CSV table of C-alpha atoms and ligand atoms in Angstrom, one decimal:
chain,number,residue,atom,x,y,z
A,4,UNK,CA,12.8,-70.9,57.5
A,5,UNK,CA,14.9,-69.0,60.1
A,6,UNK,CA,16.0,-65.2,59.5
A,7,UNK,CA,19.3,-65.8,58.7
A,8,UNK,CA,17.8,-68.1,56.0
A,9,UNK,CA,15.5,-65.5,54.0
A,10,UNK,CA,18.6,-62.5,54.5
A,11,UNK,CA,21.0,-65.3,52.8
A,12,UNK,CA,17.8,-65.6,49.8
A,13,UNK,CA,17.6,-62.4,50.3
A,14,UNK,CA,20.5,-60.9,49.5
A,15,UNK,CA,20.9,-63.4,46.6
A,16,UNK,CA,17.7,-62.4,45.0
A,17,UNK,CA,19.1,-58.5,45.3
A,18,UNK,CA,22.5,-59.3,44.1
A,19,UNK,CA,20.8,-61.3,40.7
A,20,UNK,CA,18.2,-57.9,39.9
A,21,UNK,CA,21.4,-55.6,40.5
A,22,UNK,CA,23.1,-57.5,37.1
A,23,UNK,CA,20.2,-56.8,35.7
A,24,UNK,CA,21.4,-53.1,34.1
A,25,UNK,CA,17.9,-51.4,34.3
A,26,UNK,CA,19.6,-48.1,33.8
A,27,UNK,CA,16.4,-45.4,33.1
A,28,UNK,CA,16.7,-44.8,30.1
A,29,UNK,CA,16.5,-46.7,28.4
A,30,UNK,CA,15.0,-49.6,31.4
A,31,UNK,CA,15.4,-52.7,29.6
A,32,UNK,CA,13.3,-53.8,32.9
A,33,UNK,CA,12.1,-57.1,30.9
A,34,UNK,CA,14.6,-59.6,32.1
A,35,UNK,CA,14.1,-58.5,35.3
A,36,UNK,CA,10.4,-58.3,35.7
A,37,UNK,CA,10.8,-61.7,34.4
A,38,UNK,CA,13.1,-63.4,36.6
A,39,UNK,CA,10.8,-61.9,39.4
A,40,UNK,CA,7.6,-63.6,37.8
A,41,UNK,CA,9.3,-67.3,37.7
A,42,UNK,CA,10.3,-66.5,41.0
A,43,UNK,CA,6.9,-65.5,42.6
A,44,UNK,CA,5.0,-67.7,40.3
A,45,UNK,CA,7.1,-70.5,41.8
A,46,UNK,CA,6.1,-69.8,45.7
A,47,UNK,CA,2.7,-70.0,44.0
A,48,UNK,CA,1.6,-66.0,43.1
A,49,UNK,CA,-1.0,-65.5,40.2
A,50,UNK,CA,1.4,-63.6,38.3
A,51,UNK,CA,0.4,-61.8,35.3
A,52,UNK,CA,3.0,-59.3,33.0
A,53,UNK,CA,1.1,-56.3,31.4
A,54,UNK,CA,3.5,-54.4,29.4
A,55,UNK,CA,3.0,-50.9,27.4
A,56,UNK,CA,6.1,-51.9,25.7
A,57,UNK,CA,7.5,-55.4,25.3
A,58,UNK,CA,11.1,-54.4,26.7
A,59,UNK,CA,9.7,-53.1,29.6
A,60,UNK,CA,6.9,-54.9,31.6
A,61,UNK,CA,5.4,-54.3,34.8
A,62,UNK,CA,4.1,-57.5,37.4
A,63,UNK,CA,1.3,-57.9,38.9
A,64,UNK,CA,1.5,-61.3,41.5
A,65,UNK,CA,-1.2,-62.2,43.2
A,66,UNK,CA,-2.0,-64.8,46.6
A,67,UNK,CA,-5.8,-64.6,46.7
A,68,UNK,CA,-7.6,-64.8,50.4
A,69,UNK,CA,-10.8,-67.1,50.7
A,70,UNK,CA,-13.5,-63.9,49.7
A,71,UNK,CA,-13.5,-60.4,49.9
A,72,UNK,CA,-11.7,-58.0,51.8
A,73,UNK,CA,-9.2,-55.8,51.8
A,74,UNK,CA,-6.3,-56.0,49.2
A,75,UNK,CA,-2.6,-54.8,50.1
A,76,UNK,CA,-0.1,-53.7,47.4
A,77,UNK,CA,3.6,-53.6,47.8
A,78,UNK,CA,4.5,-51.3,45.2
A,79,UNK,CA,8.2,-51.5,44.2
A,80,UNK,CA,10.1,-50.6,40.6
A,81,UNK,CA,12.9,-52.0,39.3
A,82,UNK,CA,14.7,-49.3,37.1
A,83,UNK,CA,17.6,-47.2,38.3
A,84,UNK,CA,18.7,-44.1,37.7
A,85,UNK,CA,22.3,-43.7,35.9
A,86,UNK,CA,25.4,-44.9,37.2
A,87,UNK,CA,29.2,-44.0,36.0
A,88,UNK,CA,31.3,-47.4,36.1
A,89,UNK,CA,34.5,-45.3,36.1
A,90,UNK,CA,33.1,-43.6,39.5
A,91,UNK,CA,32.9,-46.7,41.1
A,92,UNK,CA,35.0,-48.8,43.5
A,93,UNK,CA,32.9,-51.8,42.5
A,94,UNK,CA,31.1,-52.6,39.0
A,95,UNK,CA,28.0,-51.0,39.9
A,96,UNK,CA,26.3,-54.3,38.2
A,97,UNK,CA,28.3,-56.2,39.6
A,98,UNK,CA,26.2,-57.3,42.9
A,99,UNK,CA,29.6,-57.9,44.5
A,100,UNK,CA,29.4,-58.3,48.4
A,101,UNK,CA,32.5,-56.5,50.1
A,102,UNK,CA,33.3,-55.6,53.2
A,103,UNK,CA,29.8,-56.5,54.5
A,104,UNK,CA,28.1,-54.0,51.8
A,105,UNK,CA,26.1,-55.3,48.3
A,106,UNK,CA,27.7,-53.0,45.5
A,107,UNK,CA,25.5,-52.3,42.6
A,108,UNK,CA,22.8,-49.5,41.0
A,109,UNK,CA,19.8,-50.2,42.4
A,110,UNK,CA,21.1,-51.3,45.6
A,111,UNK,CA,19.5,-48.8,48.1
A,112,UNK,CA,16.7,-47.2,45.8
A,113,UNK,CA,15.4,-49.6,45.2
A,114,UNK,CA,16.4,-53.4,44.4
A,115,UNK,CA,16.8,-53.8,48.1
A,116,UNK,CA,13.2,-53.6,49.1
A,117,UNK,CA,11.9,-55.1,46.0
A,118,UNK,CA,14.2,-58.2,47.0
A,119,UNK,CA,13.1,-58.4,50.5
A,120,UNK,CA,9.6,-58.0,49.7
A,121,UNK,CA,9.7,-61.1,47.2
A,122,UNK,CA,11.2,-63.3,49.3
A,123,UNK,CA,9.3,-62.2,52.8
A,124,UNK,CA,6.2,-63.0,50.8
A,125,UNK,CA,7.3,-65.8,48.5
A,126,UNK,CA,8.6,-67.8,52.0
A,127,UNK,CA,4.9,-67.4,53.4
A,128,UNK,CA,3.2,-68.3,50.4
A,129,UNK,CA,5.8,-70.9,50.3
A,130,UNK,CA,4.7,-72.3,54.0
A,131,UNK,CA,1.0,-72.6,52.5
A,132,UNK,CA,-0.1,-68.9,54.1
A,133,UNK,CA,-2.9,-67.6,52.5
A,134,UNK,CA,-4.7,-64.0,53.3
A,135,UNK,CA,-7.8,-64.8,55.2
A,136,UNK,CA,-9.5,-62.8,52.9
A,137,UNK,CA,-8.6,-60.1,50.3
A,138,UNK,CA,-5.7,-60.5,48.7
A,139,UNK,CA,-2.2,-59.1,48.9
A,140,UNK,CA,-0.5,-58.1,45.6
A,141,UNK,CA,2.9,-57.4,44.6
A,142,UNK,CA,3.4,-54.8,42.1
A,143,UNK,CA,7.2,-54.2,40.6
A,144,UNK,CA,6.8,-52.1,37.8
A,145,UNK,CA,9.1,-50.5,35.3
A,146,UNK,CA,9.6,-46.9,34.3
A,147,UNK,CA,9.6,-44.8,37.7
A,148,UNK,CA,12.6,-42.9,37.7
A,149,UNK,CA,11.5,-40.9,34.9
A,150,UNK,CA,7.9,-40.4,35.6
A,151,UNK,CA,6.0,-44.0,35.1
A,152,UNK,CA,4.5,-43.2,31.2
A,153,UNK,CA,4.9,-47.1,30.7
A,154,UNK,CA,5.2,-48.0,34.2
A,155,UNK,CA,2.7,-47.1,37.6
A,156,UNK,CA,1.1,-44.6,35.5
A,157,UNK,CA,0.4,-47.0,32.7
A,158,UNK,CA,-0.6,-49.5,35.1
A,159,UNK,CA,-3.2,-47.5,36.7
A,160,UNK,CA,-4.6,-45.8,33.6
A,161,UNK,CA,-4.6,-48.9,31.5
A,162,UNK,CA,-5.5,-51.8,34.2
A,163,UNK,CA,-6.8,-50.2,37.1
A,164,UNK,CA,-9.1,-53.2,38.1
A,165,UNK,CA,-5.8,-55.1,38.0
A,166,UNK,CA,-4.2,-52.8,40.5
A,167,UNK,CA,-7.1,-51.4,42.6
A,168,UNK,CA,-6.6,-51.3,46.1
A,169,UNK,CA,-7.2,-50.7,49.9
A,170,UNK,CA,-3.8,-50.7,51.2
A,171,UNK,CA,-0.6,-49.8,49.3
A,172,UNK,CA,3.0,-49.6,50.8
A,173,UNK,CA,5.6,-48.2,48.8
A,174,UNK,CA,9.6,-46.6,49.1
A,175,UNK,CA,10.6,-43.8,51.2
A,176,UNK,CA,10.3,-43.1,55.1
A,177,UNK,CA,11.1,-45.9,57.2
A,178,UNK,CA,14.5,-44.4,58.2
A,179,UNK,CA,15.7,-44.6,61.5
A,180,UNK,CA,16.6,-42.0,63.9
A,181,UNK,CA,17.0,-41.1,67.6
A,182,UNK,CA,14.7,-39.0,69.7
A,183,UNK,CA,14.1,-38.8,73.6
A,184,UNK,CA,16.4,-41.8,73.9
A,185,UNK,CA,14.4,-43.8,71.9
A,186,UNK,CA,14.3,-45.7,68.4
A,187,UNK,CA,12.3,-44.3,65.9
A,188,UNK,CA,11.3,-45.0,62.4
A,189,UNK,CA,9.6,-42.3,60.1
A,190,UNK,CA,6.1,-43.2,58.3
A,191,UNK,CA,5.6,-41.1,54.8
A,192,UNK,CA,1.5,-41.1,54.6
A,193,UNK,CA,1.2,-37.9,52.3
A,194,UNK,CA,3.2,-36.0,50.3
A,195,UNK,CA,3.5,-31.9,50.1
A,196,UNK,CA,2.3,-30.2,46.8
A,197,UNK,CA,4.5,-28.1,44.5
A,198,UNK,CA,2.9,-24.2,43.5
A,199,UNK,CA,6.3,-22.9,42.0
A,200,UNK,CA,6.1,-19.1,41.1
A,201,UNK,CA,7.8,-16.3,39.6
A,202,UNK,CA,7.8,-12.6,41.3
A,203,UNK,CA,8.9,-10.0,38.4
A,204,UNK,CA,9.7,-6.9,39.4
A,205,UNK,CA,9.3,-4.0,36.5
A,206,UNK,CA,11.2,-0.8,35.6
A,207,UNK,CA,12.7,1.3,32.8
A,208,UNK,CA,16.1,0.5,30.6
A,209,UNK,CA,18.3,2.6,30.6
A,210,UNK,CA,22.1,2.7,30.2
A,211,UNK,CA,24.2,2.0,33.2
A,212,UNK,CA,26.7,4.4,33.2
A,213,UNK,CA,23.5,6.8,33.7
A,214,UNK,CA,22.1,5.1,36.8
A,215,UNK,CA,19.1,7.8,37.2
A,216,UNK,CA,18.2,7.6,34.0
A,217,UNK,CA,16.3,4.2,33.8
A,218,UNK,CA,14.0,2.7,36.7
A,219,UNK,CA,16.3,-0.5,37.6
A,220,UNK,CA,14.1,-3.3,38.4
A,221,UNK,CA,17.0,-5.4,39.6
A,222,UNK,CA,16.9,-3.1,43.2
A,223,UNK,CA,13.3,-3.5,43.0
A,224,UNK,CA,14.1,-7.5,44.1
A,225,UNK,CA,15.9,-6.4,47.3
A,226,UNK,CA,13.4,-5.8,49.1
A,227,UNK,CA,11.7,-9.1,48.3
A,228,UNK,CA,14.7,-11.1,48.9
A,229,UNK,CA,15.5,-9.7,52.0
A,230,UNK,CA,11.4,-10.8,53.0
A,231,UNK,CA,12.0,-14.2,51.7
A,232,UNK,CA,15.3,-14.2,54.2
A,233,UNK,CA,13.3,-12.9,57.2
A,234,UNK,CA,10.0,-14.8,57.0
A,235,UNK,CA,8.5,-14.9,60.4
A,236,UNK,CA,7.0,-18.4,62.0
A,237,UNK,CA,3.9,-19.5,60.5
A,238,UNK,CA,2.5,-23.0,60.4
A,239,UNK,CA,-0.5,-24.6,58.8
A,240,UNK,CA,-0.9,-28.0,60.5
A,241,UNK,CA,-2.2,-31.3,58.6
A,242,UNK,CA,-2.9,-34.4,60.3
A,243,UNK,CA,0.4,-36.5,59.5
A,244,UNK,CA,2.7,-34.4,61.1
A,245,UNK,CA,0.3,-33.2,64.0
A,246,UNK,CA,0.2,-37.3,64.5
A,247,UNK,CA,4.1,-37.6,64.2
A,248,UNK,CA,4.7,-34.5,66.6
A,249,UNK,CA,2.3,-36.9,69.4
A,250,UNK,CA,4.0,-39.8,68.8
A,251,UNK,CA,7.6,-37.7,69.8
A,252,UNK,CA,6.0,-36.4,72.8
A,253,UNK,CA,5.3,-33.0,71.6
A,254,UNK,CA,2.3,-30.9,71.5
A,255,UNK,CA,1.1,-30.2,68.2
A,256,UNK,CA,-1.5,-27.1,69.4
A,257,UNK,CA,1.9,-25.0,70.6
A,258,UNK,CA,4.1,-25.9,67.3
A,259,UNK,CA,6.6,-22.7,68.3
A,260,UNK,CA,7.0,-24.8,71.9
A,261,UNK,CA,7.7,-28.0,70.2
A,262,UNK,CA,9.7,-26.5,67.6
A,263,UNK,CA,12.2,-25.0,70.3
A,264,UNK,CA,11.6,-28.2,72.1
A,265,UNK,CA,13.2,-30.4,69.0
A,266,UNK,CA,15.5,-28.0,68.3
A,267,UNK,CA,17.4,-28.0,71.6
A,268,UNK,CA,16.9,-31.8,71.7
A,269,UNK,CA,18.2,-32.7,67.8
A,270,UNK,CA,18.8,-29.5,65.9
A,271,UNK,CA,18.9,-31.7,62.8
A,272,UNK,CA,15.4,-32.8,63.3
A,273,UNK,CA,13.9,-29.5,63.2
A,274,UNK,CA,15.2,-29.1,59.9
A,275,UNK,CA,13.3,-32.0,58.8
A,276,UNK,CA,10.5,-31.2,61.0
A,277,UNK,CA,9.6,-27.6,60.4
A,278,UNK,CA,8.8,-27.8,56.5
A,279,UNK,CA,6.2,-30.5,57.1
A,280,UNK,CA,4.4,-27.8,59.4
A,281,UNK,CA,3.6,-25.5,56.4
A,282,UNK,CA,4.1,-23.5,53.4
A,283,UNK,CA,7.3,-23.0,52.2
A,284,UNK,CA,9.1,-20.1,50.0
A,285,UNK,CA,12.4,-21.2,49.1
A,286,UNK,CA,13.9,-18.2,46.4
A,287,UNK,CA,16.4,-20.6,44.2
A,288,UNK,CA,17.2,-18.6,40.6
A,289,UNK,CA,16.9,-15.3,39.6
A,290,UNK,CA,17.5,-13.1,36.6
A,291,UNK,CA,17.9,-9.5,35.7
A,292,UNK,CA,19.5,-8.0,32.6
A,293,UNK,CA,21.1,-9.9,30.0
A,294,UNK,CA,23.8,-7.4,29.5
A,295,UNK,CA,26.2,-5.8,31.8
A,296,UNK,CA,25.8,-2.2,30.8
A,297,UNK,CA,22.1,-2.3,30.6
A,298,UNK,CA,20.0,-1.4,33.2
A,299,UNK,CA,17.2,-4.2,33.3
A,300,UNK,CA,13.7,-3.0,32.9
A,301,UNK,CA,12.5,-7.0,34.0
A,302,UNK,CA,14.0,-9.0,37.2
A,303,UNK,CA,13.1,-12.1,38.3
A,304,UNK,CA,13.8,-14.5,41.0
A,305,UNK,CA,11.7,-17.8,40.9
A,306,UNK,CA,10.1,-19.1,44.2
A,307,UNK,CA,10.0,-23.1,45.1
A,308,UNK,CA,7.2,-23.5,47.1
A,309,UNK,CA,6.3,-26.4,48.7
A,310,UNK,CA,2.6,-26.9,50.4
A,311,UNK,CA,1.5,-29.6,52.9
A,312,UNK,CA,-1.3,-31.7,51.6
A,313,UNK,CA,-4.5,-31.1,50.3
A,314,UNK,CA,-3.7,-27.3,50.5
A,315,UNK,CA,-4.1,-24.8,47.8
A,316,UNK,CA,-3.8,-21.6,46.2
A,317,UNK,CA,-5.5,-20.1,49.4
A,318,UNK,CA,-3.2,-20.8,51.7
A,319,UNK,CA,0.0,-20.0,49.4
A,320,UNK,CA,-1.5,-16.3,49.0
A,321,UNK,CA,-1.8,-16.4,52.8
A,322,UNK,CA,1.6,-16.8,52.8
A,323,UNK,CA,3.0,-14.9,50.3
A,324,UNK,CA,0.8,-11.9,51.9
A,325,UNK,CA,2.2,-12.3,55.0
A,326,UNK,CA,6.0,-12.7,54.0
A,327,UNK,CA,5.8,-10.2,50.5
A,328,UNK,CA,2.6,-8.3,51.2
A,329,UNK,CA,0.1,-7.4,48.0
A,330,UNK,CA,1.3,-7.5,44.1
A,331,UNK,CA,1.6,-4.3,42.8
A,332,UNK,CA,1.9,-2.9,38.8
A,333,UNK,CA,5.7,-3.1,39.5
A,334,UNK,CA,5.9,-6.4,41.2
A,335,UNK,CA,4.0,-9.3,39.9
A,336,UNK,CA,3.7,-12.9,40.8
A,337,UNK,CA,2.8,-15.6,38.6
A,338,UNK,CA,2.3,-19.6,39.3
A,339,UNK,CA,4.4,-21.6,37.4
A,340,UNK,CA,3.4,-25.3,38.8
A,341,UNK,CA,0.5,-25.9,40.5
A,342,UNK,CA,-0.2,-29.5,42.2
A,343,UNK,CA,-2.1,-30.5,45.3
A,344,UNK,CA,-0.3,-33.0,47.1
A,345,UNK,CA,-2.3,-35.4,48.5
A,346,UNK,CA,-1.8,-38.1,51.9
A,347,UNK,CA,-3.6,-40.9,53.6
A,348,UNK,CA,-5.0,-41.0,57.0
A,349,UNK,CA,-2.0,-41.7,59.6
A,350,UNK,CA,-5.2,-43.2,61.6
A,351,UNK,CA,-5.5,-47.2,59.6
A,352,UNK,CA,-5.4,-51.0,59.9
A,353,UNK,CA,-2.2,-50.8,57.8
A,354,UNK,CA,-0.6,-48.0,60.4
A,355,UNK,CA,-1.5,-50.5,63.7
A,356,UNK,CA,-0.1,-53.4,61.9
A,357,UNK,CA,3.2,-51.1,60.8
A,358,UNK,CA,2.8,-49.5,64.4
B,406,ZN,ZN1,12.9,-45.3,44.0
């Protein structure tokens, strides 16, 4: 089969699961998990539907290797998040191909990749090609966009022998981008963790047209703002990003050198860059009094902090130290959220082969 042959399949295969409205919610993902399954089971997959509830399945297809070793996922869902018809220039189920673009929900996130990952592997199995040992499994599942309770989660808690694996590829990354007059494409191999907090500053009502009366705790946040607008440099380096920085040339054991470096090269990419590097405090809401002639005696503003992986509480109070300095009776902080992210070794089989 040449290329142009599996893009034309390709694209057909995309444009049939975009008329498939798998809006989530509610998903309705069944008719299109099931038009995958004939289609894989077809090219000669083990497929198997195991479903948490019978209008929305998940698929597991299988193409065994001759004995053990190492199985590879393709993880891909097939729910979209909403879409407003009157917003569109096309129906956004309609698949329509225009202008050298496929219109539809789904298209880009994530349809597209679900599509080209049937018919890549359904054209080899197709051709006879068989892993030479192991196994390599496609996954579409439903349920993702709003958190996988009868979807990957299901999947994993309910049949995780049916699942297990060594490799596993899923969305995001992959985009392309320019650096040192070369192509490059971004590999996602972990995933920061979330410790959200809240820093309440305390005082004493009073009535505002008496401003020395009370102890407002509103003014109490200035100071703490005008920290969180000031923090100075600090990094925390994990292995994916030290491994990325290499790979662009730079040298991950002076970060503040290849920060400056990136920066005067693609000041865009150090925005994307920099986070990855540590812990972040991003302030995004706050609150004070509730009415306008009161002063408050509580003010909050709510931090977003995001922490590269397999970091804790340790190294957010390092941080918050450093950029807010100690709690005090009049200034608390309390964790809202609290989840480790977690990543895979940038050093694999799966990253030479992707390499
Ligand atoms: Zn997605």
């Amino acid at each position: 089969m040449t290329s142009d042959d599996l893009e034309r399949q390709s694209v057909t295969l995309l444009q049939e699961l975009i008329r498939f409205d798998t809006v989530n919610p509610p998903g309705n993902e069944r008719a299109a998990i099931e038009h995958l399954e004939r289609y894989l089971s077809e090219a000669g997959f083990d497929t198997e539907i195991l479903a948490a509830e019978p209008e929305r399945p998940n698929l597991v297809a299988t193409l065994d290797g001759q004995g053990d070793g190492p199985v590879l996922v393709l993880l891909g869902h097939v729910d979209t998040v909403l879409a407003d018809a009157s917003e569109w220039r096309h129906d956004p189920w309609s698949g329509d191909e225009a202008d050298g673009f496929i219109w539809g929900r789904g298209a880009l996130d994530m349809k597209n990749q679900v599509a080209t990952e049937a018919v890549a592997a359904a054209s080899l199995a197709g051709q006879g090609w068989r892993p030479a040992s192991g196994a390599l499994k496609l996954v579409f599942v439903a349920d993702e966009e709003t958190g996988g309770d009868v979807g990957a989660h299901w999947l994993t808690d309910t049949h995780p022998d049916k699942v297990r694996c060594d490799f596993l590829l899923n969305e995001g990354a992959g985009e392309v981008f320019e650096y040192g007059g070369r192509r490059r494409y971004g590999v996602c191999c972990g995933e920061k963790g979330i410790f959200r907090f809240n820093v309440t500053a305390l005082g004493t009502a009073g009535h505002a047209s008496m401003p020395r009366l009370g102890d407002n705790a509103l003014l109490k946040l200035a100071p703490v703002l005008n920290a969180l607008a000031h923090q100075p440099e600090s990094f925390d380096l994990t292995e994916a990003p030290a491994a990325m920085l290499r790979v662009l040339g730079e040298d991950p054991g002076d970060l503040s050198a290849a920060m400056m470096h990136i920066e005067a090269e693609e000041p865009r990419l150090r925005t994307l860059v920099e986070p990855m590097l540590g812990v972040t405090l991003t302030p995004t809401m706050a609150s004070a009094s509730s009415k306008m002639n009161v002063i408050p005696s509580r003010a909050q503003v709510r931090i977003d902090c995001r922490v590269p992986p397999g970091l804790g509480e340790d190294a957010v109070w390092r941080r918050i130290h450093q950029v807010l300095g100690e709690p005090t009776d009049q200034l608390r902080i309390d964790f809202t959220e609290q989840v480790v992210g977690n990543s895979s070794s940038p050093e694999s089989v799966m990253m030479t082969a992707i390499e």
